[in-house]
PDB file of C-alpha atoms in Angstrom:
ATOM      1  CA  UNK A  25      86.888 -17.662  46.102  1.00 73.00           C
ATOM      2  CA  UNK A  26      85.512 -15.710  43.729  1.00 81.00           C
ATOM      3  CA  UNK A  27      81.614 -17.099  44.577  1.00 82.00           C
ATOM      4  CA  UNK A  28      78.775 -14.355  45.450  1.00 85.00           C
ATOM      5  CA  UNK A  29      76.141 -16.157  48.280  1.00 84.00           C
ATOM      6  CA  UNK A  30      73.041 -14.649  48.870  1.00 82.00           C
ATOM      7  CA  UNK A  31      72.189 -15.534  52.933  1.00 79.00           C
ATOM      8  CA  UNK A  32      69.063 -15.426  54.627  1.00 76.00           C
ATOM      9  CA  UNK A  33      68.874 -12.736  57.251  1.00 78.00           C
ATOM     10  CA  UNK A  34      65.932 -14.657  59.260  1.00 77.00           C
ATOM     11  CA  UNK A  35      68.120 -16.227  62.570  1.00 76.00           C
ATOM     12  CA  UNK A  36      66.178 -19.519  62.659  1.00 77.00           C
ATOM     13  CA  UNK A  37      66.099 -20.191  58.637  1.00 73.00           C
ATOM     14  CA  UNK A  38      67.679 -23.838  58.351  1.00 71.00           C
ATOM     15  CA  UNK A  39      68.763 -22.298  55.232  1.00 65.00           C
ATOM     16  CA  UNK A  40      71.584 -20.129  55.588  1.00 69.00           C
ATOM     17  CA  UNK A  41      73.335 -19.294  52.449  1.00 79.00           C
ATOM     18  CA  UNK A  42      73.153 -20.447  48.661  1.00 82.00           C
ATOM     19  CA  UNK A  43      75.582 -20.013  46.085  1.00 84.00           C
ATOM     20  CA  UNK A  44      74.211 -17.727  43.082  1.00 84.00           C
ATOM     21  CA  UNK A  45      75.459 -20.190  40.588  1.00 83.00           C
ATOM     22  CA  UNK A  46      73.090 -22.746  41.605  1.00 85.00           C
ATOM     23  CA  UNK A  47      70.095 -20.552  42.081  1.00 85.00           C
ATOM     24  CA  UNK A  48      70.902 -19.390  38.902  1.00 85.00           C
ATOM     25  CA  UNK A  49      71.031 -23.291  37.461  1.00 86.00           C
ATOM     26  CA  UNK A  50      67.437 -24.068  39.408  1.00 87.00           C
ATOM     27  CA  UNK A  51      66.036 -20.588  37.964  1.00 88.00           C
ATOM     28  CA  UNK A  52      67.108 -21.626  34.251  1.00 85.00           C
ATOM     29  CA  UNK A  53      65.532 -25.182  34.837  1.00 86.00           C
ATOM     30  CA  UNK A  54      61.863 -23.351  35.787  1.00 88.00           C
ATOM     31  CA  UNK A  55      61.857 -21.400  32.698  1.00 88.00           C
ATOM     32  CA  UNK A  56      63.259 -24.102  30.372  1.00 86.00           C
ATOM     33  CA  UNK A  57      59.265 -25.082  29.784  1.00 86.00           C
ATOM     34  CA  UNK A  58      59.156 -21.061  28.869  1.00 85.00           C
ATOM     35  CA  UNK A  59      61.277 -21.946  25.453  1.00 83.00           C
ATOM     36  CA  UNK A  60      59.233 -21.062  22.157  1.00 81.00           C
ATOM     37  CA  UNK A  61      60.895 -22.821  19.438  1.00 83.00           C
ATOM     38  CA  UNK A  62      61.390 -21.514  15.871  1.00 83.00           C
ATOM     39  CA  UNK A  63      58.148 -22.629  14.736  1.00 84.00           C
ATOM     40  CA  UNK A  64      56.143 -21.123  17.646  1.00 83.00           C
ATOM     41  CA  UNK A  65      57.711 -17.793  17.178  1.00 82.00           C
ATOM     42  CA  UNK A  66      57.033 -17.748  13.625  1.00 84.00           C
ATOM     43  CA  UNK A  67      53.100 -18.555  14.112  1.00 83.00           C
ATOM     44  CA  UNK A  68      53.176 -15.682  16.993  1.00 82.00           C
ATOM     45  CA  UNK A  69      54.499 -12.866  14.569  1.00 84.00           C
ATOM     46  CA  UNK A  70      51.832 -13.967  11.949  1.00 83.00           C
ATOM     47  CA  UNK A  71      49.289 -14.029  15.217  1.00 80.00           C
ATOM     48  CA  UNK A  72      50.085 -10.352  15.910  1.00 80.00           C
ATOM     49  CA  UNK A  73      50.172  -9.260  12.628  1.00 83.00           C
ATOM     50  CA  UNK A  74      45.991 -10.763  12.129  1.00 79.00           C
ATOM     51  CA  UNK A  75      45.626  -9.314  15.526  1.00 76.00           C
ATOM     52  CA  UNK A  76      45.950  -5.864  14.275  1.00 76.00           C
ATOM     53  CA  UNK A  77      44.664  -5.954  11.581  1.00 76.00           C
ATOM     54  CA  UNK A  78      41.884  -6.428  12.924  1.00 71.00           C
ATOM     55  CA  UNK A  79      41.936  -4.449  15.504  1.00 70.00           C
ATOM     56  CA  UNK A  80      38.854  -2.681  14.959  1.00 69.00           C
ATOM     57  CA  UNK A  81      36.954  -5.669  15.138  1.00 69.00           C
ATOM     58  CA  UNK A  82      37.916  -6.845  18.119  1.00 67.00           C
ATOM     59  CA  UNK A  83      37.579  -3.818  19.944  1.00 69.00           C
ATOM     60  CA  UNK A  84      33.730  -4.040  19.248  1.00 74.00           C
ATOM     61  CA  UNK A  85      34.058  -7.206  20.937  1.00 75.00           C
ATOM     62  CA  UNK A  86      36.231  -6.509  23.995  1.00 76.00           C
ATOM     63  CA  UNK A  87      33.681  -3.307  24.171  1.00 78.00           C
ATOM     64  CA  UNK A  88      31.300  -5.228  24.651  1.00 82.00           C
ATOM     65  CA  UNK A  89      32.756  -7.487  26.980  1.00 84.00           C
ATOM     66  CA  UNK A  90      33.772  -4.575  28.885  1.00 85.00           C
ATOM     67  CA  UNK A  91      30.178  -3.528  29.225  1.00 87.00           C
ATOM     68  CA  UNK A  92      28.800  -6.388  30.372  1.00 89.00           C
ATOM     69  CA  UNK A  93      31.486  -6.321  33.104  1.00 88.00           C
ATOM     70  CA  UNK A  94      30.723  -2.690  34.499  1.00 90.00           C
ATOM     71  CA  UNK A  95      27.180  -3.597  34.600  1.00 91.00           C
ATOM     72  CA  UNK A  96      28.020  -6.802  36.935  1.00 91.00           C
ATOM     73  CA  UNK A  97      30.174  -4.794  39.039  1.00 91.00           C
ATOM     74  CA  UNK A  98      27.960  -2.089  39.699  1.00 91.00           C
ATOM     75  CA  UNK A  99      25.415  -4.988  40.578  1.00 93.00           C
ATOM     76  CA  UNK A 100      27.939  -6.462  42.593  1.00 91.00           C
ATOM     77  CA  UNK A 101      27.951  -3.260  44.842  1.00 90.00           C
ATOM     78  CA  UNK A 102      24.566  -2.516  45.070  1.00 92.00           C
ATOM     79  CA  UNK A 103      23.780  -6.074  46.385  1.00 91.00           C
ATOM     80  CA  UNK A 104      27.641  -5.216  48.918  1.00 89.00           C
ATOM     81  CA  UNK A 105      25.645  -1.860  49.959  1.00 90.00           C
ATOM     82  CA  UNK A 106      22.431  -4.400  50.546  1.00 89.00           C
ATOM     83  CA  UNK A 107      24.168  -6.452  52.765  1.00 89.00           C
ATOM     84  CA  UNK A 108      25.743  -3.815  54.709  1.00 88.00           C
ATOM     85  CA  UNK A 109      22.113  -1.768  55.118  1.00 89.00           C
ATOM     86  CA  UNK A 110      20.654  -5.558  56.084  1.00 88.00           C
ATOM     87  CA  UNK A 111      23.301  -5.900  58.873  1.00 87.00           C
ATOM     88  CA  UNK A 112      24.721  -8.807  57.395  1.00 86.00           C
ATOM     89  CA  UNK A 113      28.518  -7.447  56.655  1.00 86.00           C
ATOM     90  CA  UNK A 114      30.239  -5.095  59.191  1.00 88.00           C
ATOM     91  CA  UNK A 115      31.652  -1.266  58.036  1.00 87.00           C
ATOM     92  CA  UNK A 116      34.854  -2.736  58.059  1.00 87.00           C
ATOM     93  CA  UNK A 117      34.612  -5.274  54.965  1.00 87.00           C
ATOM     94  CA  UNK A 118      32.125  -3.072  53.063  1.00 87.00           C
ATOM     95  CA  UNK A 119      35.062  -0.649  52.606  1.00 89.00           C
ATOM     96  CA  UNK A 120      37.291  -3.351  51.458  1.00 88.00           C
ATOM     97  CA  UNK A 121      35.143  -5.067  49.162  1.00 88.00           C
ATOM     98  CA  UNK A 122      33.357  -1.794  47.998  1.00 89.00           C
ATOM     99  CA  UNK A 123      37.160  -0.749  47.276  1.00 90.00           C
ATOM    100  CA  UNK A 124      38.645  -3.778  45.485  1.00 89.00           C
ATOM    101  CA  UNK A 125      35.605  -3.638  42.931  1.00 89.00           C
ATOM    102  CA  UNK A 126      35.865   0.565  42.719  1.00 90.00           C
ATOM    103  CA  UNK A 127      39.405  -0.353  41.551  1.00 89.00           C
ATOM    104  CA  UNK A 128      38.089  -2.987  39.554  1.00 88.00           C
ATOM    105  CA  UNK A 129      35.547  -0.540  37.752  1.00 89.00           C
ATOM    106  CA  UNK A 130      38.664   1.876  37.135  1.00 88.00           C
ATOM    107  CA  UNK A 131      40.534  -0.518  35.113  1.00 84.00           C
ATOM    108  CA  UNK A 132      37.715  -1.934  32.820  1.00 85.00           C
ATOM    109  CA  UNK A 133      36.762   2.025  32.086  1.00 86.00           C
ATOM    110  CA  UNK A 134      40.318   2.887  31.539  1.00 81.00           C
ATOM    111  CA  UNK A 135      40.457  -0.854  28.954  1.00 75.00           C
ATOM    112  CA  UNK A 136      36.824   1.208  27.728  1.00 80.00           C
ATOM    113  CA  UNK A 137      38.715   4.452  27.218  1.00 78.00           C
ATOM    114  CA  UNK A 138      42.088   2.470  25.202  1.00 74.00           C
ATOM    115  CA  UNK A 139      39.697   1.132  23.100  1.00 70.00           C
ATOM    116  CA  UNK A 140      37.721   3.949  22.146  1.00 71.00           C
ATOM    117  CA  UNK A 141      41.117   5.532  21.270  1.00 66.00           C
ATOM    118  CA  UNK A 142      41.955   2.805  18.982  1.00 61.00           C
ATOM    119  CA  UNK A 143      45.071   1.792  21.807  1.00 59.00           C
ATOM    120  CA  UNK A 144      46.495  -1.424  21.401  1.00 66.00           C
ATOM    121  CA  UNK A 145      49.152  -1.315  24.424  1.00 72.00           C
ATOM    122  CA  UNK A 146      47.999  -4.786  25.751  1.00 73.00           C
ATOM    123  CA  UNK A 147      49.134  -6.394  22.847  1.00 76.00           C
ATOM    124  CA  UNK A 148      51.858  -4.386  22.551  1.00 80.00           C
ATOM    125  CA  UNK A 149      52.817  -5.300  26.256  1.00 81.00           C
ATOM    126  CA  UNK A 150      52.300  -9.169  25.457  1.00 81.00           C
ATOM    127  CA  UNK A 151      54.197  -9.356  22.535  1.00 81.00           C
ATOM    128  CA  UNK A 152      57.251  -7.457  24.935  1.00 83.00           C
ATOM    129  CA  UNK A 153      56.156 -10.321  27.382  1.00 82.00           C
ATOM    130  CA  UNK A 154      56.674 -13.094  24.627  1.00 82.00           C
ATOM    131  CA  UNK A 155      60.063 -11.469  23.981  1.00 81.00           C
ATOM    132  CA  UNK A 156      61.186 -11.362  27.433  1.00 81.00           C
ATOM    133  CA  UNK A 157      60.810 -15.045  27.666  1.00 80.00           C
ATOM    134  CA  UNK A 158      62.866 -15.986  25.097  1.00 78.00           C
ATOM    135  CA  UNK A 159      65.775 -14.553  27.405  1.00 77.00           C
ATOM    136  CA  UNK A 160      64.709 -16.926  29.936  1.00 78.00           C
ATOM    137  CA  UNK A 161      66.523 -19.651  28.635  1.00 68.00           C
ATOM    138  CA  UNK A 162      69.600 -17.694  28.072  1.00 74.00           C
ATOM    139  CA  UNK A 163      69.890 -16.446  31.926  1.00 73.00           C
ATOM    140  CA  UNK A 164      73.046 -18.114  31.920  1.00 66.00           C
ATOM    141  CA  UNK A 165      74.352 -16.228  29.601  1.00 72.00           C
ATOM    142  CA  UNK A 166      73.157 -12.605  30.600  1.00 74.00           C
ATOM    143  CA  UNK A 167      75.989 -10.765  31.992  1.00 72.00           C
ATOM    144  CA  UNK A 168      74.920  -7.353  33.709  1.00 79.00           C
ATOM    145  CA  UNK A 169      72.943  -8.480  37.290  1.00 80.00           C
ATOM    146  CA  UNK A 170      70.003  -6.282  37.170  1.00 82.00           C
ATOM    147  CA  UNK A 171      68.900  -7.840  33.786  1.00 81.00           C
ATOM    148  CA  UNK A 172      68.801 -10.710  35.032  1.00 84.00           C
ATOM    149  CA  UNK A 173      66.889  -9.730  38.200  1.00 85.00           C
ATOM    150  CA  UNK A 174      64.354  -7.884  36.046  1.00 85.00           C
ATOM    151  CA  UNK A 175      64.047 -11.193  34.573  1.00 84.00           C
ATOM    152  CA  UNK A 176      62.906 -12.608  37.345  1.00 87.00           C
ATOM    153  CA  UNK A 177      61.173 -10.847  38.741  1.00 87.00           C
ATOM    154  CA  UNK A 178      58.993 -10.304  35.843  1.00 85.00           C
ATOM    155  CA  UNK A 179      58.437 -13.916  35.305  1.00 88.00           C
ATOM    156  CA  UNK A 180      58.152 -15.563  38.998  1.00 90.00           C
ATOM    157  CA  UNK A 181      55.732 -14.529  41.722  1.00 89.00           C
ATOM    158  CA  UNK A 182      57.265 -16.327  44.817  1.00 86.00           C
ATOM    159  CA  UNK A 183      60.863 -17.297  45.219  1.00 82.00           C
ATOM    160  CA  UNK A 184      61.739 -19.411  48.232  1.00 81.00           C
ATOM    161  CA  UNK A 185      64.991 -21.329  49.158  1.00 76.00           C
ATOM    162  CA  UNK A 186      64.808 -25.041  51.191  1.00 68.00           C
ATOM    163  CA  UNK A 187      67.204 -27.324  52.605  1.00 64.00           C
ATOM    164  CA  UNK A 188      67.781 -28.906  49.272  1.00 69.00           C
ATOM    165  CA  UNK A 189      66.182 -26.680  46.607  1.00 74.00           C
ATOM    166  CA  UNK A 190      64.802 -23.498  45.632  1.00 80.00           C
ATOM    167  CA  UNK A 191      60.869 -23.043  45.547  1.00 84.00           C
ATOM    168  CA  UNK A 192      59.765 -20.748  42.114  1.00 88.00           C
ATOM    169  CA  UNK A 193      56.456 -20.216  41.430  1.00 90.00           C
ATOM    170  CA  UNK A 194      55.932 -18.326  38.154  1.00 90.00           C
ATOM    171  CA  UNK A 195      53.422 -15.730  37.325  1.00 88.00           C
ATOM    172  CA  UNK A 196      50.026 -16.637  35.939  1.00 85.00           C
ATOM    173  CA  UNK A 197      51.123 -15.350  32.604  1.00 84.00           C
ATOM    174  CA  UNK A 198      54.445 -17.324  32.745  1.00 87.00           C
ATOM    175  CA  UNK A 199      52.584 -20.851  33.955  1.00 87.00           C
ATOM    176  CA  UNK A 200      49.797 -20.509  31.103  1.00 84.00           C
ATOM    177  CA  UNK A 201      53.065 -20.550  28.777  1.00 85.00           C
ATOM    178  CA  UNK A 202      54.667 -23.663  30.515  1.00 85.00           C
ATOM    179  CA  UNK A 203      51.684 -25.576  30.894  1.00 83.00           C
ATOM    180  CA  UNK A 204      51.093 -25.682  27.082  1.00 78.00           C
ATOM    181  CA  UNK A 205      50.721 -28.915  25.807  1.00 59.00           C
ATOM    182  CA  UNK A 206      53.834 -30.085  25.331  1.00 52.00           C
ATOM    183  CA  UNK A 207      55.404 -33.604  23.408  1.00 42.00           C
ATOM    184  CA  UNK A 208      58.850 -35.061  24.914  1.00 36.00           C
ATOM    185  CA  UNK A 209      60.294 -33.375  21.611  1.00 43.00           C
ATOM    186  CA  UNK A 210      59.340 -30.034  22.847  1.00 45.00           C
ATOM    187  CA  UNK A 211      57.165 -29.376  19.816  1.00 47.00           C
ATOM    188  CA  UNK A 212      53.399 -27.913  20.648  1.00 44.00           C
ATOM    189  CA  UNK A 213      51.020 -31.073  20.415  1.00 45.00           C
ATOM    190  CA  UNK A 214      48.632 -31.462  17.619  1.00 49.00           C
ATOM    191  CA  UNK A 215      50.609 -28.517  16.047  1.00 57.00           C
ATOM    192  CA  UNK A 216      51.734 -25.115  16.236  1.00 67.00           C
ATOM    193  CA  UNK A 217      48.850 -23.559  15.346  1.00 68.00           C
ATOM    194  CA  UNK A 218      46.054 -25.206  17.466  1.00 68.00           C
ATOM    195  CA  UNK A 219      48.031 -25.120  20.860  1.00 68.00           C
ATOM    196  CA  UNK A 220      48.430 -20.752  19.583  1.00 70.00           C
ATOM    197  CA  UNK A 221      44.926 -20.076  18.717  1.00 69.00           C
ATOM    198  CA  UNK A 222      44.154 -21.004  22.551  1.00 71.00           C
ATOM    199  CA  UNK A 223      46.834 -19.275  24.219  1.00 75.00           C
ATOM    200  CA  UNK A 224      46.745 -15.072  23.101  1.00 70.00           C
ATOM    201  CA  UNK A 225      42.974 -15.174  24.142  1.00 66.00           C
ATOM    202  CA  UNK A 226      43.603 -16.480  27.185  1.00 70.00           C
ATOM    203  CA  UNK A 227      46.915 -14.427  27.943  1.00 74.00           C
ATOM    204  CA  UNK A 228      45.678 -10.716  26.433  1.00 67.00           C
ATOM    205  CA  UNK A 229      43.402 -10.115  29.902  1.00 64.00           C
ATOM    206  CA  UNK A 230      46.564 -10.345  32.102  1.00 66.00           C
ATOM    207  CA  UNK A 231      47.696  -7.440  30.256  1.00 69.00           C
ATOM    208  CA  UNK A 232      45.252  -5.081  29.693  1.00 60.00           C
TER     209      UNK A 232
END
């Protein structure tokens, strides 16, 4: 009738089949807190405009920070490698642990090595991010399919269908954005650029 379902393909899922026009309506409801109004996205572009231009100086920082990080990893493993000369951990979970914080130690050389080379792709990659949410709210309106599962994929980490509703869980980035403090007019409390000067900060580390 002109309907597209998607169905579940687990045999004892009490949820057989929902109609894509209503998970679309219960996706567009999760990212309505997404919504940057006019004001917001004006503050942002003047944001990212200080943000590189000064650049340089925050690169010293973030060096810095970076620093301090290797040096806690590597003290991190050497107490792991401790523990596994003691007795106390088995061979088994010294090569996971000693491998999540090798891959840990990769990424803070390569953030080392982007900011040596003057590379601002993380803020690049955020302000993409900030850009991509404004779509959100207009998933109703997209018309080509795989934009709109890009969407959502790139905003929600867990999507789960129940008897009576769908389950979304955004991303960390995405939540940080919808738990902003908010007024019933939609407008940022104690303004614009207060709630703003928090939120880059705490949003640039899930992109670098």
């Amino acid at each position: 009738k002109g309907n597209s379902y998607y169905r579940c393909h687990t045999r004892e899922c009490e949820t057989k089949t929902i109609r894509e026009d209503r998970l679309e309506n219960e996706l567009a409801k999760a990212f309505v807190p997404l919504r940057l109004n006019d004001e917001e996205m004006s503050y942002i572009r003047e944001w990212f405009a200080w943000a590189r231009a000064h650049k340089h100086e925050r690169a010293k920082d973030e060096r810095e920070a970076c620093g301090l990080q290797l040096a806690q990893l590597r003290e991190r493993l050497t107490r792991l490698t401790d523990a596994y000369l003691d007795g106390s951990i088995e061979k088994a979970l010294l090569d996971e642990r000693r491998g999540t914080l090798l891959l840990e130690e990769v990424g803070v050389k390569q953030r080392m090595q982007d900011l040596e080379a003057g590379n601002d792709a993380a803020l690049s990659r955020l302000e993409n991010y900030l850009e991509l949410i404004q779509a959100a709210s207009n998933l109703h309106k997209m018309t080509l399919l795989y934009e709109k599962r890009t969407l959502v994929k790139k905003l929600t980490s867990n999507l789960a269908l129940g008897p009576e509703n769908a389950v979304i869980t955004l991303t960390n980035a995405a939540q940080v954005l919808a738990n902003r403090t908010l007024v019933l007019s939609g407008s940022p409390n104690r303004g614009v650029r207060r709630t703003w000067d928090t939120l880059p900060p705490r949003l640039a580390p899930v992109f670098e």
